[in-house]
Amino acid sequence: MSVADSQRRVCLQLLAQLRPHWRRDPALPDRIQRLLAANRHFGGRDRRLYRELIYTTLRFLPWIEPLLDHEDEEAVRRLAWLAADTPDTQAFRQAFAMGEAPTGDRAQLLPAWFEGHCPEVFAGSELEAQCRRAPLWVRLQTADANAVFNELVSLGCRLRRSAALPDAVEVQGKADLTATVAWRAGRFEVQDLGSQMVLGSVGVEPGGRWLDACAGAGGKSLQLARLLGPTGRVDAHDIRPAALTELRSRAARARLDHIHPCSRLDAAGYDGVLVDAPCSGSGTWRRAPHLKWITSEALVARKAEIQRVLLRRLAALVRPSGRLVYATCSLSRRENQDVLAAFLAEHPQFHRAPFADTFGFDPQGAGLTIWPARHDSDGYFVASLRRA
C-alpha cells in the first residue's frame, strides 16, 4: 500500500471513530487529542496531518459528512482541496486534490438558525474568515521583545507583530512554545488577538483595585495586571478551583505578584470589575469548529440568562465612578447587545464610558464587536461602562 493510500485509509478510519461524537461532544478537541495520541505508530507529522484533516472536516462538515457513507473518495478529494496547505498536508493534497476545487454556498457552513443572531457573518469577508482556521497569537510580557523573537525565529517560527496592539504577535510554526526559555520565564503568554483587544479597547487606568470575576485560567487577569502596573491589584475569581490553580502558576511564571486568586468577593467593592462572562463561544468557531454543530438557540438563551444574572450581581461591587466591563467571546446579539440593553434599562446609574481604542470597528452605544476578519482574530463583544 502506498503512503497516500495509507493516509486515505487512516483518515477515513479516524473520521468514522469521531462521527458519532462531533454533533454532541463539547469536549471533542480532547477526544481528538486522545485518539491521535493513542496511536503509537504516528509521528509528529502524522498527528499534524490528521489533526488538520479532522478540523477541516468539522469546518466544512455540511460539504463532507453526507459523502462519508457512500462517496468516501469524493470526501477525501474535497478534504485535500480544503485542508490548509502546509508541509504536513502537502503530500496528501498532491495525491488527492484532483479535478476542480469544491464550491458551494459557504453560508451552509454555519448553522442556519444563527443568521438571526448575527447576520454579519453570513456574507462577505466575515463569512470567508469563518472558513479559515484562526492563527496563533501570543501577548508579550516583557520590554525585551527581541529576546523572545530571536528564540522563536531560531526554532523556525515565522512572526508577525500586530499593527493594532504592539504586544500581540502572530506565531506560525511547529515549535512547542511551552518548551521555550521565553515562555518558562514568563516573557509571553498565548492569548488570541481578539481577547487582547477586549482590555485594550476600554482604557484601563494604572493603579486601582480590579476584580476579574470570571477569571478562568487567567489570560485576561495577567493582561489586566500589566495594564494596572505594580501599584494596582487584581482579585481573580472563578468557581472552578482547578482554573485558579492554573492561574496561580501563570501569575508566578509572569512574576506578577499583584494578582490574587480568590474564592470570595470583597463586599467593599472595586475600582473596576471585568465580567468575562460564560457564553456560547460562537466567536471562537474558527478555532473550535465543532462548537458550530453542538450550539443551539436553547443553549444561547440559557447562557444569556446566566449573563444577565452575573451582571446584576457583580454591578453591585463597582464603586462610585468605577468601571464595569462586560465581555463575551460570542457574536450572538442575544448574549451581547440584548444583555447589555436589559442591564442598562435596569441600572440607570451606569452609563457608557468612551472606548480608548476601537481598532477600526464601529461602536454601537456602549458596545463594541470585535469581528474576526479585520485583524484575523477570534470574535468578541465588549461593553465599557462607568458608574455614576
mmCIF file of N, CA and C in Angstrom, residues 30-124:
data_model
loop_
_atom_site.group_PDB
_atom_site.id
_atom_site.type_symbol
_atom_site.label_atom_id
_atom_site.label_comp_id
_atom_site.label_asym_id
_atom_site.label_seq_id
_atom_site.Cartn_x
_atom_site.Cartn_y
_atom_site.Cartn_z
ATOM 1 N N ASP A 30 -10.558 17.382 23.072
ATOM 2 C CA ASP A 30 -9.851 16.454 23.961
ATOM 3 C C ASP A 30 -9.947 15.029 23.430
ATOM 4 N N ARG A 31 -11.101 14.668 22.908
ATOM 5 C CA ARG A 31 -11.280 13.335 22.335
ATOM 6 C C ARG A 31 -10.356 13.151 21.128
ATOM 7 N N ILE A 32 -10.261 14.175 20.292
ATOM 8 C CA ILE A 32 -9.368 14.112 19.129
ATOM 9 C C ILE A 32 -7.920 13.949 19.579
ATOM 10 N N GLN A 33 -7.534 14.716 20.582
ATOM 11 C CA GLN A 33 -6.167 14.640 21.094
ATOM 12 C C GLN A 33 -5.851 13.237 21.602
ATOM 13 N N ARG A 34 -6.773 12.654 22.365
ATOM 14 C CA ARG A 34 -6.554 11.294 22.895
ATOM 15 C C ARG A 34 -6.481 10.276 21.769
ATOM 16 N N LEU A 35 -7.338 10.436 20.784
ATOM 17 C CA LEU A 35 -7.360 9.493 19.668
ATOM 18 C C LEU A 35 -6.039 9.513 18.907
ATOM 19 N N LEU A 36 -5.512 10.683 18.654
ATOM 20 C CA LEU A 36 -4.251 10.783 17.919
ATOM 21 C C LEU A 36 -3.070 10.330 18.767
ATOM 22 N N ALA A 37 -3.123 10.622 20.062
ATOM 23 C CA ALA A 37 -2.022 10.228 20.947
ATOM 24 C C ALA A 37 -1.979 8.725 21.168
ATOM 25 N N ALA A 38 -3.134 8.057 21.033
ATOM 26 C CA ALA A 38 -3.204 6.627 21.337
ATOM 27 C C ALA A 38 -2.525 5.768 20.274
ATOM 28 N N ASN A 39 -2.342 6.299 19.074
ATOM 29 C CA ASN A 39 -1.723 5.515 18.002
ATOM 30 C C ASN A 39 -0.207 5.661 18.077
ATOM 31 N N ARG A 40 0.460 4.617 18.548
ATOM 32 C CA ARG A 40 1.906 4.694 18.769
ATOM 33 C C ARG A 40 2.694 4.696 17.462
ATOM 34 N N HIS A 41 2.015 4.423 16.338
ATOM 35 C CA HIS A 41 2.709 4.440 15.048
ATOM 36 C C HIS A 41 2.781 5.844 14.457
ATOM 37 N N PHE A 42 2.024 6.779 15.022
ATOM 38 C CA PHE A 42 2.028 8.142 14.497
ATOM 39 C C PHE A 42 3.258 8.902 14.974
ATOM 40 N N GLY A 43 3.906 9.575 14.060
ATOM 41 C CA GLY A 43 4.916 10.557 14.434
ATOM 42 C C GLY A 43 4.283 11.937 14.506
ATOM 43 N N GLY A 44 5.094 12.931 14.798
ATOM 44 C CA GLY A 44 4.574 14.287 14.911
ATOM 45 C C GLY A 44 3.922 14.770 13.631
ATOM 46 N N ARG A 45 4.536 14.471 12.492
ATOM 47 C CA ARG A 45 3.975 14.917 11.211
ATOM 48 C C ARG A 45 2.640 14.231 10.939
ATOM 49 N N ASP A 46 2.529 12.943 11.289
ATOM 50 C CA ASP A 46 1.264 12.229 11.103
ATOM 51 C C ASP A 46 0.152 12.883 11.917
ATOM 52 N N ARG A 47 0.458 13.172 13.175
ATOM 53 C CA ARG A 47 -0.569 13.773 14.034
ATOM 54 C C ARG A 47 -0.987 15.143 13.514
ATOM 55 N N ARG A 48 -0.040 15.919 13.034
ATOM 56 C CA ARG A 48 -0.399 17.236 12.492
ATOM 57 C C ARG A 48 -1.250 17.097 11.232
ATOM 58 N N LEU A 49 -0.930 16.127 10.382
ATOM 59 C CA LEU A 49 -1.726 15.899 9.173
ATOM 60 C C LEU A 49 -3.161 15.532 9.533
ATOM 61 N N TYR A 50 -3.324 14.512 10.381
ATOM 62 C CA TYR A 50 -4.675 14.031 10.665
ATOM 63 C C TYR A 50 -5.470 15.037 11.494
ATOM 64 N N ARG A 51 -4.784 15.790 12.340
ATOM 65 C CA ARG A 51 -5.491 16.848 13.072
ATOM 66 C C ARG A 51 -6.043 17.879 12.095
ATOM 67 N N GLU A 52 -5.240 18.259 11.116
ATOM 68 C CA GLU A 52 -5.703 19.232 10.118
ATOM 69 C C GLU A 52 -6.873 18.674 9.314
ATOM 70 N N LEU A 53 -6.819 17.410 8.933
ATOM 71 C CA LEU A 53 -7.906 16.819 8.153
ATOM 72 C C LEU A 53 -9.181 16.705 8.979
ATOM 73 N N ILE A 54 -9.044 16.378 10.256
ATOM 74 C CA ILE A 54 -10.221 16.290 11.129
ATOM 75 C C ILE A 54 -10.855 17.664 11.305
ATOM 76 N N TYR A 55 -10.036 18.667 11.585
ATOM 77 C CA TYR A 55 -10.591 20.005 11.805
ATOM 78 C C TYR A 55 -11.129 20.609 10.506
ATOM 79 N N THR A 56 -10.543 20.247 9.374
ATOM 80 C CA THR A 56 -11.113 20.679 8.096
ATOM 81 C C THR A 56 -12.485 20.057 7.898
ATOM 82 N N THR A 57 -12.625 18.794 8.261
ATOM 83 C CA THR A 57 -13.936 18.145 8.189
ATOM 84 C C THR A 57 -14.956 18.893 9.030
ATOM 85 N N LEU A 58 -14.587 19.242 10.254
ATOM 86 C CA LEU A 58 -15.518 19.945 11.138
ATOM 87 C C LEU A 58 -15.853 21.333 10.602
ATOM 88 N N ARG A 59 -14.873 21.985 10.004
ATOM 89 C CA ARG A 59 -15.095 23.335 9.473
ATOM 90 C C ARG A 59 -16.038 23.300 8.270
ATOM 91 N N PHE A 60 -15.927 22.254 7.462
ATOM 92 C CA PHE A 60 -16.731 22.127 6.239
ATOM 93 C C PHE A 60 -17.696 20.946 6.339
ATOM 94 N N LEU A 61 -18.214 20.680 7.507
ATOM 95 C CA LEU A 61 -18.981 19.456 7.758
ATOM 96 C C LEU A 61 -20.139 19.252 6.777
ATOM 97 N N PRO A 62 -20.960 20.253 6.466
ATOM 98 C CA PRO A 62 -22.059 20.006 5.524
ATOM 99 C C PRO A 62 -21.589 19.609 4.124
ATOM 100 N N TRP A 63 -20.356 19.928 3.767
ATOM 101 C CA TRP A 63 -19.819 19.545 2.463
ATOM 102 C C TRP A 63 -19.140 18.176 2.489
ATOM 103 N N ILE A 64 -18.822 17.666 3.672
ATOM 104 C CA ILE A 64 -18.058 16.418 3.789
ATOM 105 C C ILE A 64 -18.914 15.272 4.325
ATOM 106 N N GLU A 65 -19.640 15.523 5.393
ATOM 107 C CA GLU A 65 -20.345 14.439 6.094
ATOM 108 C C GLU A 65 -21.281 13.634 5.193
ATOM 109 N N PRO A 66 -22.090 14.260 4.320
ATOM 110 C CA PRO A 66 -23.006 13.450 3.502
ATOM 111 C C PRO A 66 -22.303 12.468 2.570
ATOM 112 N N LEU A 67 -21.019 12.693 2.303
ATOM 113 C CA LEU A 67 -20.280 11.830 1.380
ATOM 114 C C LEU A 67 -19.649 10.628 2.063
ATOM 115 N N LEU A 68 -19.593 10.640 3.387
ATOM 116 C CA LEU A 68 -18.825 9.611 4.092
ATOM 117 C C LEU A 68 -19.466 8.231 4.018
ATOM 118 N N ASP A 69 -20.762 8.151 3.796
ATOM 119 C CA ASP A 69 -21.424 6.844 3.763
ATOM 120 C C ASP A 69 -21.172 6.095 2.459
ATOM 121 N N HIS A 70 -21.275 6.800 1.320
ATOM 122 C CA HIS A 70 -21.233 6.092 0.036
ATOM 123 C C HIS A 70 -20.266 6.703 -0.977
ATOM 124 N N GLU A 71 -19.698 7.860 -0.676
ATOM 125 C CA GLU A 71 -18.811 8.520 -1.640
ATOM 126 C C GLU A 71 -17.537 8.979 -0.945
ATOM 127 N N ASP A 72 -16.873 8.041 -0.259
ATOM 128 C CA ASP A 72 -15.715 8.461 0.525
ATOM 129 C C ASP A 72 -14.559 8.948 -0.350
ATOM 130 N N GLU A 73 -14.482 8.498 -1.604
ATOM 131 C CA GLU A 73 -13.432 9.008 -2.497
ATOM 132 C C GLU A 73 -13.619 10.509 -2.730
ATOM 133 N N GLU A 74 -14.867 10.925 -2.932
ATOM 134 C CA GLU A 74 -15.146 12.346 -3.127
ATOM 135 C C GLU A 74 -14.922 13.117 -1.833
ATOM 136 N N ALA A 75 -15.240 12.503 -0.695
ATOM 137 C CA ALA A 75 -14.985 13.161 0.588
ATOM 138 C C ALA A 75 -13.498 13.445 0.757
ATOM 139 N N VAL A 76 -12.658 12.473 0.426
ATOM 140 C CA VAL A 76 -11.210 12.648 0.546
ATOM 141 C C VAL A 76 -10.718 13.704 -0.442
ATOM 142 N N ARG A 77 -11.264 13.699 -1.654
ATOM 143 C CA ARG A 77 -10.862 14.704 -2.650
ATOM 144 C C ARG A 77 -11.172 16.114 -2.145
ATOM 145 N N ARG A 78 -12.364 16.288 -1.593
ATOM 146 C CA ARG A 78 -12.731 17.614 -1.079
ATOM 147 C C ARG A 78 -11.845 18.010 0.102
ATOM 148 N N LEU A 79 -11.583 17.044 0.970
ATOM 149 C CA LEU A 79 -10.707 17.340 2.107
ATOM 150 C C LEU A 79 -9.336 17.808 1.637
ATOM 151 N N ALA A 80 -8.813 17.144 0.623
ATOM 152 C CA ALA A 80 -7.487 17.511 0.119
ATOM 153 C C ALA A 80 -7.487 18.940 -0.426
ATOM 154 N N TRP A 81 -8.557 19.331 -1.070
ATOM 155 C CA TRP A 81 -8.651 20.692 -1.590
ATOM 156 C C TRP A 81 -8.810 21.715 -0.469
ATOM 157 N N LEU A 82 -9.592 21.371 0.549
ATOM 158 C CA LEU A 82 -9.982 22.347 1.564
ATOM 159 C C LEU A 82 -8.988 22.468 2.712
ATOM 160 N N ALA A 83 -8.162 21.444 2.925
ATOM 161 C CA ALA A 83 -7.199 21.494 4.033
ATOM 162 C C ALA A 83 -6.171 22.594 3.800
ATOM 163 N N ALA A 84 -5.657 23.136 4.886
ATOM 164 C CA ALA A 84 -4.616 24.159 4.793
ATOM 165 C C ALA A 84 -3.390 23.580 4.091
ATOM 166 N N ASP A 85 -2.750 24.396 3.282
ATOM 167 C CA ASP A 85 -1.558 23.968 2.543
ATOM 168 C C ASP A 85 -0.334 24.161 3.434
ATOM 169 N N THR A 86 0.116 23.087 4.049
ATOM 170 C CA THR A 86 1.264 23.120 4.948
ATOM 171 C C THR A 86 2.236 22.014 4.543
ATOM 172 N N PRO A 87 3.466 22.039 5.051
ATOM 173 C CA PRO A 87 4.386 20.934 4.751
ATOM 174 C C PRO A 87 3.819 19.571 5.153
ATOM 175 N N ASP A 88 2.996 19.537 6.197
ATOM 176 C CA ASP A 88 2.449 18.264 6.672
ATOM 177 C C ASP A 88 1.342 17.734 5.766
ATOM 178 N N THR A 89 0.608 18.620 5.095
ATOM 179 C CA THR A 89 -0.503 18.180 4.246
ATOM 180 C C THR A 89 -0.117 18.103 2.774
ATOM 181 N N GLN A 90 1.089 18.507 2.444
ATOM 182 C CA GLN A 90 1.470 18.664 1.037
ATOM 183 C C GLN A 90 1.317 17.373 0.247
ATOM 184 N N ALA A 91 1.832 16.268 0.766
ATOM 185 C CA ALA A 91 1.768 15.001 0.033
ATOM 186 C C ALA A 91 0.324 14.543 -0.129
ATOM 187 N N PHE A 92 -0.470 14.690 0.906
ATOM 188 C CA PHE A 92 -1.882 14.302 0.846
ATOM 189 C C PHE A 92 -2.608 15.129 -0.211
ATOM 190 N N ARG A 93 -2.347 16.417 -0.231
ATOM 191 C CA ARG A 93 -3.003 17.294 -1.198
ATOM 192 C C ARG A 93 -2.569 16.957 -2.627
ATOM 193 N N GLN A 94 -1.298 16.669 -2.809
ATOM 194 C CA GLN A 94 -0.813 16.330 -4.148
ATOM 195 C C GLN A 94 -1.440 15.033 -4.651
ATOM 196 N N ALA A 95 -1.684 14.100 -3.740
ATOM 197 C CA ALA A 95 -2.225 12.800 -4.133
ATOM 198 C C ALA A 95 -3.720 12.846 -4.438
ATOM 199 N N PHE A 96 -4.461 13.697 -3.709
ATOM 200 C CA PHE A 96 -5.919 13.591 -3.782
ATOM 201 C C PHE A 96 -6.650 14.853 -4.232
ATOM 202 N N ALA A 97 -5.985 16.007 -4.288
ATOM 203 C CA ALA A 97 -6.673 17.241 -4.703
ATOM 204 C C ALA A 97 -6.756 17.287 -6.225
ATOM 205 N N MET A 98 -7.601 16.421 -6.774
ATOM 206 C CA MET A 98 -7.741 16.302 -8.224
ATOM 207 C C MET A 98 -9.004 17.025 -8.682
ATOM 208 N N GLY A 99 -9.072 17.272 -9.989
ATOM 209 C CA GLY A 99 -10.257 17.914 -10.536
ATOM 210 C C GLY A 99 -10.368 19.359 -10.097
ATOM 211 N N GLU A 100 -11.602 19.841 -10.026
ATOM 212 C CA GLU A 100 -11.846 21.228 -9.659
ATOM 213 C C GLU A 100 -12.031 21.365 -8.156
ATOM 214 N N ALA A 101 -11.651 22.517 -7.643
ATOM 215 C CA ALA A 101 -11.841 22.793 -6.215
ATOM 216 C C ALA A 101 -13.328 22.804 -5.886
ATOM 217 N N PRO A 102 -13.704 22.266 -4.730
ATOM 218 C CA PRO A 102 -15.124 22.254 -4.353
ATOM 219 C C PRO A 102 -15.648 23.663 -4.139
ATOM 220 N N THR A 103 -16.850 23.886 -4.607
ATOM 221 C CA THR A 103 -17.502 25.180 -4.423
ATOM 222 C C THR A 103 -18.905 24.950 -3.892
ATOM 223 N N GLY A 104 -19.494 25.999 -3.399
ATOM 224 C CA GLY A 104 -20.851 25.910 -2.881
ATOM 225 C C GLY A 104 -21.183 27.151 -2.087
ATOM 226 N N ASP A 105 -22.363 27.152 -1.542
ATOM 227 C CA ASP A 105 -22.821 28.267 -0.720
ATOM 228 C C ASP A 105 -22.164 28.159 0.647
ATOM 229 N N ARG A 106 -21.216 29.039 0.931
ATOM 230 C CA ARG A 106 -20.472 28.942 2.184
ATOM 231 C C ARG A 106 -21.334 29.279 3.391
ATOM 232 N N ALA A 107 -22.450 29.929 3.174
ATOM 233 C CA ALA A 107 -23.362 30.177 4.289
ATOM 234 C C ALA A 107 -23.886 28.866 4.869
ATOM 235 N N GLN A 108 -23.857 27.788 4.073
ATOM 236 C CA GLN A 108 -24.274 26.477 4.570
ATOM 237 C C GLN A 108 -23.315 25.937 5.624
ATOM 238 N N LEU A 109 -22.128 26.525 5.720
ATOM 239 C CA LEU A 109 -21.124 26.045 6.666
ATOM 240 C C LEU A 109 -21.328 26.613 8.065
ATOM 241 N N LEU A 110 -22.391 27.394 8.248
ATOM 242 C CA LEU A 110 -22.791 27.900 9.557
ATOM 243 C C LEU A 110 -24.195 27.403 9.857
ATOM 244 N N PRO A 111 -24.545 27.243 11.128
ATOM 245 C CA PRO A 111 -25.909 26.826 11.465
ATOM 246 C C PRO A 111 -26.918 27.862 10.972
ATOM 247 N N ALA A 112 -27.954 27.422 10.272
ATOM 248 C CA ALA A 112 -28.914 28.352 9.675
ATOM 249 C C ALA A 112 -29.583 29.232 10.724
ATOM 250 N N TRP A 113 -29.850 28.675 11.907
ATOM 251 C CA TRP A 113 -30.544 29.453 12.940
ATOM 252 C C TRP A 113 -29.718 30.649 13.419
ATOM 253 N N PHE A 114 -28.382 30.589 13.222
ATOM 254 C CA PHE A 114 -27.518 31.636 13.760
ATOM 255 C C PHE A 114 -27.630 32.943 12.972
ATOM 256 N N GLU A 115 -28.191 32.902 11.762
ATOM 257 C CA GLU A 115 -28.286 34.126 10.969
ATOM 258 C C GLU A 115 -29.138 35.175 11.672
ATOM 259 N N GLY A 116 -30.146 34.741 12.414
ATOM 260 C CA GLY A 116 -30.955 35.688 13.171
ATOM 261 C C GLY A 116 -30.222 36.296 14.349
ATOM 262 N N HIS A 117 -29.153 35.658 14.783
ATOM 263 C CA HIS A 117 -28.348 36.155 15.898
ATOM 264 C C HIS A 117 -27.207 37.046 15.429
ATOM 265 N N CYS A 118 -26.696 36.762 14.227
ATOM 266 C CA CYS A 118 -25.529 37.513 13.737
ATOM 267 C C CYS A 118 -25.478 37.439 12.213
ATOM 268 N N PRO A 119 -26.301 38.225 11.527
ATOM 269 C CA PRO A 119 -26.312 38.157 10.056
ATOM 270 C C PRO A 119 -24.990 38.567 9.425
ATOM 271 N N GLU A 120 -24.174 39.327 10.143
ATOM 272 C CA GLU A 120 -22.927 39.841 9.564
ATOM 273 C C GLU A 120 -21.964 38.740 9.144
ATOM 274 N N VAL A 121 -21.983 37.587 9.827
ATOM 275 C CA VAL A 121 -21.012 36.542 9.486
ATOM 276 C C VAL A 121 -21.485 35.657 8.340
ATOM 277 N N PHE A 122 -22.647 35.957 7.774
ATOM 278 C CA PHE A 122 -23.172 35.149 6.678
ATOM 279 C C PHE A 122 -22.862 35.743 5.306
ATOM 280 N N ALA A 123 -21.984 36.727 5.247
ATOM 281 C CA ALA A 123 -21.664 37.342 3.963
ATOM 282 C C ALA A 123 -20.279 37.978 4.005
ATOM 283 N N GLY A 124 -19.727 38.192 2.820
ATOM 284 C CA GLY A 124 -18.512 38.977 2.668
ATOM 285 C C GLY A 124 -17.293 38.399 3.363
#
